[in-house]
Amino acid sequence: MPENCIGNTPDAKQLVDGDHLQVLRICLVLTFVVCGGMVALFWPQNAWLGFGMAAASLSAMAVFVALQYQRIAFLPASICMVTIVYGVIHLMAFFGKPDGIGAAYYFCTILGAFFFLGITGGILYSMACALAAVLLYLPPALLSVQAMNEFYVLITSITCTAIIAYYYEHAVAKRTYALTNSLSKMDRLANVDYLTGVSNRRHFFERAKALFQQPGSLSLIALDIDDFKKINDTHGHACGDEVLITIARLLDHRLRGDALLGRTGGEEFCILLRVNRTIAHRRAEELRSAIASLSCRVGEQHIPVTVSQGLATRGPGDEALEHLMLRADRALYEAKHHGKNGVALAKPGTALA
């Protein structure tokens, strides 16, 4: 989609990312509260374990605050949270308070890792969990059949959880991608002119009205293709469509990122520039000259094309965008009346005069 007609509708990925961010905030707060509660629970039994829980609690709150003030991005914050939880699990497993509690939490953290870190991050985290389980629980498992059975269940559970989480996250990613495409297509259908690819009339005026509310210089150019009906009658409507497409591409290329462009009528375009009258007049002349030197080629035919433009710059009498548009239209009529292929400047004063 051309830059001059980009919409403001968030796509599906933005919506999903927003949900992920909200869940991450909740998880960080819960980690802070739970680990803080564990300080009081474990400190009388083991000071080092209590100290570790306090450090985890404060770390979670620090990441939360950094996330709230946009000092850290989503992915690093997710890595920090997963690392904190991973550390808490193995801290409890190391001190054995209570027995086996570390192993029990592997499964929910694997699901969380896939949720926050994506497929690649979730796989790496699952591999780290499996490796830690082997290092921590295999030595005692070799001493008894019952311990070996528990170790086998643990490894199997980690593997199955990782497989389920992988395919679930993969399915979510596919749905997100499909929804993103659907939203993009809907946004394009609603906001983009089907033929030229620039903003349609509704979308142009919707954005132009928002820009009109902002302070600063503002100039509006009403541009109309000269003798367009003659082009259609002589060369056919297919040729007329090619002329429209060619001019729209030229305008979009020359105005990219610098103006608001829209097709507001059959052969009429509007350009909104955040510049004063002098600069806008120069830009309009540059566009007129570029189009006049352009020979639209359709098959074996070369069709000369010119445009007329009316330029109005916001003044004290322009209380609404419609006033500015009315003055630009009147100037366009003057350009047409005085020989076409020119730029006419709107007269100062109130729009309704």
XYZ file of C-alpha atoms in Angstrom:
353
model
C 0.000 0.000 0.000
C 1.431 3.441 -0.850
C 2.675 5.512 2.060
C 0.268 8.302 1.164
C -2.735 6.128 2.069
C -1.587 4.178 5.103
C -4.476 3.699 7.528
C -4.565 3.858 11.313
C -6.292 0.517 11.869
C -4.088 -1.804 13.963
C -3.372 -5.131 12.315
C -3.839 -8.502 13.974
C -0.196 -8.790 15.003
C -0.428 -5.498 16.890
C -3.546 -6.712 18.666
C -1.925 -10.014 19.636
C 1.269 -8.253 20.730
C -0.848 -5.999 22.937
C -2.449 -9.039 24.561
C 0.970 -10.633 25.102
C 2.198 -7.432 26.721
C -0.760 -7.315 29.079
C -0.284 -10.968 30.098
C 3.429 -10.309 30.660
C 2.611 -7.436 33.020
C 0.224 -9.676 34.967
C 2.809 -12.483 35.172
C 5.480 -10.081 36.426
C 3.171 -8.781 39.150
C 2.215 -12.334 40.146
C 5.889 -13.333 40.228
C 6.610 -10.349 42.472
C 3.743 -11.206 44.859
C 4.315 -14.978 44.955
C 8.073 -14.729 45.406
C 7.548 -12.046 48.042
C 5.218 -14.391 49.914
C 7.790 -17.187 49.639
C 10.336 -14.986 51.414
C 8.264 -15.086 54.587
C 7.577 -18.816 54.093
C 11.149 -19.997 53.486
C 13.320 -17.485 55.350
C 12.930 -19.199 58.759
C 13.891 -22.535 57.167
C 16.743 -21.379 54.970
C 18.077 -17.816 54.824
C 19.736 -18.340 51.449
C 16.508 -19.595 49.909
C 14.644 -16.626 51.392
C 17.277 -14.254 50.060
C 16.969 -15.818 46.600
C 13.186 -15.403 46.656
C 13.561 -11.759 47.689
C 15.962 -11.155 44.813
C 13.535 -12.805 42.377
C 10.621 -10.736 43.693
C 12.519 -7.446 43.379
C 13.811 -8.410 39.924
C 10.279 -9.072 38.691
C 9.117 -5.683 39.970
C 12.111 -3.947 38.383
C 11.296 -5.501 34.993
C 7.637 -4.523 35.413
C 8.521 -0.895 36.141
C 10.971 -0.791 33.212
C 8.276 -2.230 30.958
C 5.699 0.289 32.132
C 8.034 3.209 31.384
C 9.107 1.658 28.064
C 12.704 1.254 29.191
C 12.740 -2.331 28.006
C 11.162 -4.068 25.012
C 8.738 -6.985 25.194
C 11.209 -9.736 24.219
C 13.994 -8.810 26.694
C 11.363 -8.403 29.421
C 9.959 -11.844 28.580
C 13.428 -13.383 28.711
C 14.002 -11.756 32.108
C 10.719 -13.082 33.494
C 11.264 -16.618 32.186
C 14.817 -16.561 33.572
C 13.553 -15.409 36.978
C 10.958 -18.199 37.135
C 13.503 -20.742 35.883
C 15.896 -19.626 38.602
C 13.219 -19.859 41.294
C 12.317 -23.413 40.240
C 15.883 -24.624 40.432
C 16.583 -22.695 43.603
C 13.748 -24.571 45.290
C 14.884 -27.843 43.723
C 18.445 -27.264 44.919
C 17.402 -26.634 48.505
C 14.618 -29.245 48.351
C 11.957 -26.986 49.878
C 9.612 -28.770 49.647
C 10.631 -32.020 47.977
C 9.993 -32.192 44.238
C 8.322 -28.776 43.943
C 10.839 -27.642 41.315
C 9.995 -30.483 38.946
C 6.258 -29.852 39.206
C 6.576 -26.351 37.795
C 8.466 -27.262 34.633
C 5.300 -27.840 32.642
C 3.501 -24.517 33.133
C 6.746 -22.595 32.561
C 7.266 -24.385 29.229
C 3.826 -23.231 28.114
C 4.706 -19.717 29.246
C 8.023 -19.790 27.405
C 6.329 -20.633 24.097
C 3.734 -17.924 24.767
C 6.233 -15.152 25.534
C 9.332 -16.144 23.574
C 7.747 -17.713 20.518
C 8.498 -21.082 18.959
C 12.294 -20.789 18.841
C 12.552 -19.425 22.373
C 10.140 -22.061 23.678
C 12.177 -24.889 22.122
C 15.405 -23.552 23.649
C 13.747 -23.208 27.042
C 12.331 -26.751 26.821
C 15.774 -28.092 26.006
C 17.188 -26.222 29.014
C 14.481 -27.733 31.245
C 15.190 -31.249 29.962
C 18.940 -30.794 30.482
C 18.427 -29.455 33.996
C 16.096 -32.346 34.813
C 18.749 -34.824 33.668
C 21.503 -33.157 35.700
C 19.395 -32.719 38.853
C 17.246 -35.820 38.956
C 19.070 -38.552 37.050
C 21.823 -39.225 39.664
C 19.347 -40.031 42.472
C 17.107 -41.852 39.966
C 19.884 -44.343 39.301
C 19.759 -45.421 42.941
C 16.223 -46.838 42.974
C 13.555 -48.155 40.625
C 10.901 -45.832 42.069
C 13.093 -42.763 41.573
C 13.866 -43.895 38.021
C 10.145 -44.222 37.281
C 9.564 -40.692 38.608
C 12.463 -39.411 36.512
C 11.029 -41.110 33.416
C 7.627 -39.493 34.061
C 9.312 -36.106 34.501
C 11.270 -36.303 31.218
C 8.246 -37.649 29.354
C 6.044 -34.870 30.725
C 8.551 -32.186 29.749
C 8.805 -33.616 26.216
C 5.035 -33.950 25.756
C 4.394 -30.471 27.145
C 6.965 -28.994 24.758
C 5.432 -30.797 21.758
C 1.908 -29.656 22.654
C 3.071 -26.076 23.266
C 4.981 -26.045 19.967
C 2.015 -27.099 17.855
C -0.363 -24.846 19.752
C 1.859 -21.793 19.290
C 2.388 -22.726 15.643
C -1.394 -22.856 15.152
C -1.781 -19.475 16.904
C 0.893 -17.971 14.629
C -0.920 -19.265 11.535
C -4.222 -17.838 12.731
C -2.558 -14.529 13.534
C -1.012 -14.376 10.074
C -4.347 -15.157 8.436
C -6.113 -12.542 10.562
C -3.419 -9.989 9.745
C -3.956 -10.562 6.033
C -7.725 -10.301 6.432
C -7.473 -7.046 8.372
C -5.010 -5.634 5.842
C -7.350 -6.512 2.971
C -10.323 -5.007 4.779
C -8.345 -1.868 5.556
C -7.287 -1.598 1.924
C -10.836 -2.094 0.631
C -12.140 0.547 3.010
C -9.418 3.161 2.534
C -7.781 2.692 -0.860
C -9.015 3.611 -4.308
C -9.408 0.325 -6.171
C -7.842 1.609 -9.413
C -4.952 3.882 -8.465
C -3.950 2.488 -5.073
C -3.972 5.880 -3.313
C -6.401 6.987 -0.590
C -10.022 7.092 -1.648
C -12.191 10.156 -1.087
C -13.564 9.067 2.294
C -10.176 8.151 3.711
C -8.485 11.266 2.333
C -10.980 13.633 3.948
C -10.995 11.633 7.175
C -7.238 12.096 7.537
C -7.256 15.618 6.129
C -9.766 16.743 8.777
C -7.483 15.358 11.487
C -4.513 17.244 10.030
C -6.602 20.415 9.738
C -7.037 20.430 13.516
C -3.280 20.654 14.004
C -1.518 24.040 14.051
C 0.916 25.174 11.374
C 0.905 25.902 7.672
C -1.461 23.834 5.537
C -1.973 23.955 1.777
C -4.463 22.046 -0.335
C -4.025 21.336 -4.047
C -7.025 20.286 -6.129
C -5.655 18.597 -9.271
C -7.726 17.669 -12.314
C -6.630 15.900 -15.533
C -7.264 18.123 -18.536
C -9.654 16.838 -21.227
C -9.985 13.464 -19.552
C -13.381 12.835 -21.157
C -11.751 13.354 -24.545
C -9.070 10.782 -23.676
C -11.769 8.262 -22.770
C -13.827 8.998 -25.880
C -10.823 8.895 -28.238
C -8.741 6.068 -26.817
C -11.215 4.126 -24.710
C -11.809 3.753 -20.991
C -8.949 1.244 -20.626
C -6.546 3.933 -21.810
C -8.190 6.397 -19.443
C -7.617 3.993 -16.563
C -3.940 3.669 -17.518
C -3.611 7.450 -17.531
C -5.099 7.627 -14.032
C -2.798 4.887 -12.770
C 0.291 6.499 -14.323
C -0.440 9.932 -12.856
C -1.261 8.454 -9.432
C 2.067 6.607 -9.415
C 3.942 9.759 -10.384
C 2.227 11.790 -7.666
C 2.749 9.077 -5.062
C 6.438 8.783 -5.965
C 7.079 12.526 -5.796
C 5.035 13.074 -2.638
C 6.031 9.928 -0.757
C 6.123 10.506 2.996
C 5.701 14.257 2.507
C 2.006 14.825 1.819
C -1.458 13.329 1.938
C -2.668 12.198 -1.480
C -6.112 10.968 -2.462
C -8.313 10.390 -5.487
C -11.400 12.456 -4.744
C -13.241 12.197 -8.056
C -13.213 10.495 -11.445
C -10.144 12.366 -12.747
C -9.511 14.563 -9.710
C -6.883 14.194 -7.004
C -6.301 16.198 -3.844
C -2.960 16.822 -2.166
C -2.603 18.181 1.360
C 0.796 19.660 2.231
C 2.005 20.949 5.594
C 3.826 23.863 3.981
C 3.202 27.550 3.311
C 1.825 29.090 0.123
C 5.215 29.728 -1.518
C 6.527 26.186 -1.081
C 3.180 24.652 -2.031
C 3.098 26.724 -5.241
C 6.581 25.521 -6.148
C 5.628 21.914 -5.483
C 2.477 22.275 -7.584
C 4.471 23.685 -10.501
C 6.948 20.807 -10.218
C 4.099 18.304 -10.402
C 2.473 20.118 -13.323
C 5.766 20.186 -15.246
C 6.511 16.516 -14.512
C 3.094 15.411 -15.728
C 3.254 17.649 -18.827
C 6.568 16.061 -19.809
C 5.118 12.610 -19.249
C 3.748 10.789 -22.257
C 1.480 7.982 -21.133
C 2.126 4.953 -23.293
C -0.763 2.561 -23.780
C 0.154 -0.194 -26.223
C 1.506 1.592 -29.284
C -0.158 4.879 -28.399
C 1.528 7.822 -26.687
C -1.060 10.033 -25.010
C -0.008 13.546 -23.950
C -1.464 14.520 -20.601
C -1.646 17.796 -18.701
C -3.283 18.784 -15.434
C -4.782 21.918 -13.957
C -4.402 22.717 -10.285
C -6.024 24.998 -7.748
C -3.998 25.882 -4.658
C -5.397 27.220 -1.396
C -3.421 27.864 1.783
C -5.177 27.959 5.137
C -6.086 31.451 6.267
C -8.159 33.176 8.961
C -11.400 32.545 7.078
C -10.890 28.785 6.835
C -12.718 27.532 9.900
C -13.099 24.017 8.506
C -11.495 21.820 5.877
C -14.551 22.301 3.672
C -13.767 26.035 3.451
C -10.225 25.334 2.304
C -11.512 22.779 -0.198
C -14.039 25.246 -1.599
C -11.333 27.847 -2.251
C -9.088 25.242 -3.892
C -11.955 24.134 -6.151
C -12.629 27.730 -7.175
C -8.943 28.183 -8.008
C -9.027 24.954 -10.035
C -11.959 26.335 -12.014
C -9.896 29.467 -12.737
C -6.977 27.329 -13.955
C -9.328 25.453 -16.289
C -10.877 28.704 -17.503
C -7.505 30.271 -18.338
C -6.079 27.668 -20.691
C -5.501 24.585 -18.510
C -2.061 23.062 -17.779
C -1.500 25.600 -15.024
C -1.653 26.369 -11.322
C -4.088 28.970 -10.034
C -3.819 30.427 -6.533
C -6.950 30.839 -4.453
C -7.856 34.367 -3.502
C -7.349 35.261 0.156
C -10.354 35.931 2.316
C -13.170 33.880 3.739
C -14.024 30.627 2.062
C -17.681 31.535 1.711
C -17.099 34.935 0.082
